[in-house]
Coordinates of N, CA and C in Angstrom, one line a residue:
M1 N 208.1 29.3 236.2 CA 206.9 29.5 236.8 C 205.9 28.4 236.1
D2 N 205.3 27.6 237.0 CA 204.4 26.6 236.6 C 203.3 27.1 235.7
D3 N 202.6 26.3 235.1 CA 201.2 26.7 234.5 C 200.2 27.1 235.3
R4 N 200.1 26.5 236.6 CA 199.0 26.8 237.5 C 199.3 28.2 238.0
L5 N 200.5 28.6 238.3 CA 200.7 29.8 238.7 C 200.4 30.8 237.8
A6 N 200.8 30.6 236.6 CA 200.7 31.6 235.4 C 199.0 31.7 235.2
L7 N 198.4 30.7 235.5 CA 196.8 30.7 235.3 C 196.2 31.5 236.4
R8 N 196.7 31.7 237.6 CA 196.5 32.4 238.7 C 196.7 34.1 238.3
I9 N 197.6 34.2 237.8 CA 198.1 35.7 237.4 C 197.1 36.0 236.4
R10 N 196.9 35.2 235.2 CA 196.0 35.5 234.2 C 194.5 35.8 234.7
L11 N 194.1 34.9 235.7 CA 192.6 35.1 236.1 C 192.6 36.3 236.9
F12 N 193.6 36.7 237.6 CA 193.5 38.0 238.4 C 193.3 39.2 237.4
H13 N 194.0 38.9 236.4 CA 194.0 40.2 235.3 C 192.9 40.0 234.5
E14 N 192.5 39.0 233.9 CA 191.4 39.0 233.1 C 190.0 39.2 233.9
S15 N 190.0 38.7 235.0 CA 188.8 39.2 235.9 C 188.8 40.7 236.2
G16 N 189.8 41.5 236.0 CA 189.8 42.8 236.3 C 190.2 43.1 237.6
Q17 N 190.6 42.0 238.4 CA 191.2 42.5 239.9 C 192.4 43.1 239.9
V18 N 193.2 42.9 238.8 CA 194.6 43.6 238.8 C 194.8 44.3 237.4
R19 N 195.3 45.3 237.5 CA 195.8 46.0 236.2 C 196.8 45.1 235.3
P20 N 197.0 45.3 234.2 CA 198.1 44.6 233.3 C 199.4 44.9 233.9
E21 N 199.6 46.0 234.1 CA 201.1 46.5 234.6 C 201.5 45.8 235.8
V22 N 200.5 45.4 236.7 CA 200.7 44.7 238.0 C 200.8 43.4 237.8
A23 N 200.0 42.9 236.8 CA 200.4 41.4 236.4 C 201.6 41.2 235.8
A24 N 202.0 42.0 235.0 CA 203.4 42.0 234.3 C 204.6 42.2 235.2
F25 N 204.3 43.0 236.2 CA 205.4 43.3 237.2 C 205.6 42.2 238.0
V26 N 204.5 41.4 238.7 CA 204.6 40.4 239.4 C 205.2 39.1 238.7
T27 N 204.8 39.2 237.4 CA 205.3 37.8 236.6 C 206.9 37.9 236.5
D28 N 207.2 39.3 236.2 CA 208.7 39.5 236.1 C 209.4 39.2 237.2
E29 N 209.0 39.5 238.4 CA 209.5 39.2 239.7 C 209.6 37.8 239.9
L30 N 208.6 37.0 239.5 CA 208.5 35.4 239.7 C 209.4 34.9 238.7
D31 N 209.5 35.3 237.5 CA 210.5 35.0 236.6 C 211.9 35.1 237.0
A32 N 212.2 36.1 237.7 CA 213.7 36.4 238.2 C 213.8 35.4 239.3
L33 N 213.0 35.1 240.1 CA 213.3 34.2 241.2 C 213.4 32.8 240.7
A34 N 212.5 32.4 239.5 CA 212.8 31.1 238.9 C 214.1 31.1 238.1
A35 N 214.5 32.2 237.5 CA 215.8 32.2 236.9 C 217.1 31.9 237.8
E36 N 216.8 32.3 239.1 CA 218.0 32.0 240.1 C 217.8 30.6 240.4
G37 N 216.9 29.9 240.1 CA 216.8 28.5 240.4 C 215.8 28.2 241.5
H38 N 215.1 29.1 242.0 CA 214.1 28.8 243.0 C 212.8 28.2 242.4
T39 N 212.2 27.3 243.1 CA 211.1 26.7 242.6 C 209.9 27.5 242.9
V40 N 209.4 28.2 241.7 CA 208.2 29.0 241.6 C 206.9 28.2 241.0
T41 N 206.2 27.8 241.8 CA 205.1 27.0 241.5 C 203.8 27.7 242.2
E42 N 202.5 27.1 241.7 CA 201.3 27.4 242.6 C 201.5 26.8 243.8
D43 N 202.3 25.9 244.2 CA 202.3 25.3 245.6 C 203.2 26.3 246.4
T44 N 204.3 26.7 245.9 CA 205.4 27.5 246.6 C 205.2 29.1 246.5
A45 N 204.3 29.5 245.6 CA 204.4 31.0 245.5 C 203.0 31.5 245.3
A46 N 201.9 30.8 245.6 CA 200.5 31.3 245.3 C 200.2 32.6 246.3
L47 N 200.4 32.3 247.5 CA 200.2 33.4 248.6 C 200.9 34.6 248.1
L48 N 202.3 34.5 247.9 CA 203.1 35.5 247.4 C 202.6 36.3 246.3
T49 N 202.2 35.7 245.1 CA 201.7 36.0 244.0 C 200.3 37.0 244.2
S50 N 199.6 36.4 245.1 CA 198.2 37.1 245.1 C 198.2 38.2 245.9
H51 N 199.0 38.1 247.2 CA 199.1 39.3 248.0 C 199.9 40.4 247.4
L52 N 201.1 40.2 246.7 CA 201.8 41.2 245.9 C 200.8 41.8 245.0
M53 N 200.1 41.0 244.2 CA 199.3 41.7 243.1 C 198.2 42.5 243.6
M54 N 197.6 42.1 244.6 CA 196.4 42.7 245.3 C 197.0 44.0 246.1
A55 N 198.0 44.1 246.7 CA 198.7 45.2 247.4 C 199.0 46.1 246.4
L56 N 199.6 45.9 245.3 CA 200.3 46.7 244.3 C 199.0 47.5 243.7
N57 N 197.9 46.6 243.3 CA 196.7 47.3 242.7 C 195.9 48.2 243.5
R58 N 195.9 47.9 244.9 CA 195.2 48.8 245.8 C 196.1 50.2 245.9
L59 N 197.4 50.0 245.9 CA 198.2 51.2 246.0 C 197.9 52.1 244.7
L60 N 197.9 51.5 243.5 CA 197.6 52.3 242.4 C 196.3 52.9 242.1
D61 N 195.3 52.2 243.0 CA 193.9 52.6 242.9 C 193.9 53.8 243.9
G62 N 194.8 54.0 244.7 CA 194.8 55.1 245.7 C 194.2 54.5 247.1
A63 N 194.0 53.4 247.2 CA 193.4 52.9 248.3 C 194.5 52.6 249.6
P64 N 194.3 53.0 250.7 CA 195.3 52.9 251.7 C 195.4 51.5 252.0
L65 N 196.8 51.2 252.3 CA 197.2 49.9 253.0 C 197.2 50.0 254.5
E66 N 196.5 49.1 255.2 CA 196.4 49.2 256.6 C 197.8 48.8 257.3
Q67 N 198.1 49.3 258.5 CA 199.1 48.9 259.4 C 198.5 47.7 260.1
F68 N 199.4 46.9 260.5 CA 198.9 45.6 261.1 C 199.4 45.6 262.5
P69 N 198.5 45.2 263.5 CA 198.8 44.9 264.9 C 200.0 44.0 265.1
T70 N 200.4 43.2 264.1 CA 201.3 42.1 264.3 C 202.8 42.7 263.6
D71 N 203.0 43.9 263.3 CA 204.0 44.2 262.6 C 205.2 44.0 263.5
E72 N 205.4 44.1 264.8 CA 206.4 43.8 265.6 C 206.9 42.5 265.6
Q73 N 205.7 41.4 265.6 CA 205.9 40.0 265.7 C 206.5 39.5 264.3
V74 N 205.9 40.3 263.1 CA 206.5 39.8 261.8 C 208.0 40.3 261.4
A75 N 208.3 41.6 262.1 CA 209.8 42.0 262.1 C 210.6 41.0 262.8
A76 N 210.1 40.6 264.0 CA 211.0 39.8 264.7 C 211.2 38.3 264.0
E77 N 210.0 37.8 263.4 CA 210.4 36.7 262.5 C 211.3 36.8 261.4
L78 N 211.2 37.9 260.9 CA 212.1 38.4 259.8 C 213.6 38.5 260.1
A79 N 213.9 38.7 261.4 CA 215.2 38.9 261.8 C 216.3 37.8 261.4
G80 N 215.6 36.4 261.4 CA 216.3 35.5 260.8 C 216.5 35.2 259.4
H81 N 215.8 36.2 258.6 CA 215.8 35.9 257.1 C 216.2 37.1 256.5
P82 N 217.4 37.6 256.6 CA 218.0 38.8 256.0 C 218.0 38.8 254.5
E83 N 217.9 37.7 253.8 CA 218.0 37.6 252.4 C 216.4 37.8 251.9
A84 N 215.5 37.5 252.7 CA 214.2 37.6 252.1 C 213.8 39.1 252.4
V85 N 214.2 39.7 253.6 CA 214.1 41.3 253.9 C 214.8 42.0 252.7
A86 N 215.8 41.7 252.3 CA 216.6 42.5 251.3 C 215.9 42.3 249.9
R87 N 215.3 41.1 249.6 CA 214.7 40.9 248.4 C 213.2 41.7 248.5
A88 N 212.6 41.6 249.6 CA 211.3 42.4 249.8 C 211.4 43.8 249.6
R89 N 212.5 44.4 250.1 CA 212.9 45.7 250.0 C 213.3 46.2 248.5
A90 N 214.0 45.3 247.7 CA 214.3 45.5 246.2 C 212.9 45.4 245.6
V91 N 212.1 44.4 245.8 CA 210.9 44.6 245.0 C 210.1 45.8 245.3
S92 N 210.2 46.3 246.6 CA 209.5 47.4 246.7 C 210.1 48.7 246.0
V93 N 211.3 48.8 245.9 CA 212.0 49.9 245.2 C 211.7 49.7 243.6
R94 N 211.7 48.4 243.2 CA 211.4 48.3 241.7 C 209.9 48.7 241.5
A95 N 209.1 48.4 242.4 CA 207.6 48.8 242.4 C 207.3 50.2 242.3
R96 N 208.0 50.8 243.0 CA 208.0 52.3 243.3 C 208.4 52.9 242.0
R97 N 209.6 52.5 241.3 CA 210.2 53.0 240.3 C 209.1 52.5 238.9
E98 N 208.9 51.5 238.9 CA 208.1 51.0 237.6 C 206.8 51.2 237.7
L99 N 206.2 51.2 238.7 CA 204.7 51.4 238.9 C 204.1 52.7 239.5
G100 N 205.0 53.4 240.5 CA 204.8 54.4 241.1 C 203.9 54.0 242.4
A101 N 204.1 52.9 242.7 CA 203.4 52.2 243.9 C 204.6 52.0 245.0
T102 N 204.3 52.7 246.2 CA 205.2 52.8 247.3 C 204.6 51.7 248.4
L103 N 205.2 50.6 248.6 CA 204.5 49.8 249.5 C 205.1 50.3 251.0
P104 N 204.1 50.3 252.0 CA 204.6 50.7 253.3 C 205.3 49.5 254.1
D105 N 206.0 49.9 255.1 CA 206.7 48.8 255.7 C 206.2 47.6 256.2
S106 N 204.8 47.6 256.7 CA 204.0 46.5 257.0 C 203.8 45.6 255.8
E107 N 203.7 46.1 254.5 CA 203.5 45.3 253.4 C 204.8 44.6 253.0
I108 N 205.9 45.4 253.1 CA 207.2 44.9 252.7 C 207.5 43.8 253.8
N109 N 207.0 43.8 255.0 CA 207.4 42.9 256.0 C 206.6 41.6 255.7
F110 N 205.4 41.8 255.2 CA 204.4 40.5 254.8 C 205.0 40.0 253.5
L111 N 205.7 40.8 252.6 CA 206.3 40.3 251.4 C 207.6 39.5 251.8
G112 N 208.2 39.9 252.7 CA 209.4 39.4 253.3 C 209.1 37.9 253.8
L113 N 207.9 37.8 254.5 CA 207.5 36.4 255.1 C 207.3 35.5 253.9
H114 N 206.4 36.0 253.0 CA 206.3 35.0 251.9 C 207.7 34.6 251.1
L115 N 208.4 35.7 250.9 CA 209.7 35.5 250.2 C 210.6 34.5 251.1
A116 N 210.5 34.7 252.4 CA 211.4 33.8 253.2 C 211.0 32.2 253.1
V117 N 209.6 32.2 252.9 CA 209.2 30.5 252.6 C 209.6 30.3 251.5
L118 N 209.5 30.9 250.5 CA 210.2 30.4 249.1 C 211.6 30.4 249.0
L119 N 212.3 31.3 249.8 CA 213.8 31.4 249.4 C 214.4 30.3 250.4
D120 N 213.6 29.7 251.3 CA 214.1 28.7 252.5 C 214.0 27.3 251.7
R121 N 213.2 27.2 250.6 CA 213.1 26.0 249.8 C 214.4 25.8 249.1
R122 N 214.9 24.5 249.0 CA 216.1 24.2 248.1 C 215.8 24.6 246.7
P123 N 216.7 25.3 246.1 CA 216.8 25.7 244.8 C 216.7 24.4 243.8
T124 N 216.1 24.6 242.8 CA 216.0 23.4 241.9 C 217.4 23.3 241.2
P125 N 217.7 22.1 240.9 CA 219.2 21.7 240.4 C 219.5 22.3 238.9

């Protein structure tokens, strides 16, 4: 993970927008992607990072996450990205196990879209 993306996470945490355990969870997920050779930078993963942190924090705060009217379109787009869908579901399982935060299907789908963009980029050598 590059310094700018690490700064994003730190700012979310230090400003009180996300809990420390959420920042740590998202950092671990991004580090795992980077360890697999994916390019995890502010340019490639900023939206993924912010979206996941805010969704997890809202869940831990007991705030409902809305269903989106575009769920069917998002699911159709994800049909061509089975690896991203599997990764999003795995992240959701870990979030439930480690944080007690259960992501609804619509959030898993949006996470899948973010991951599809990241995973479609060529891994670093």
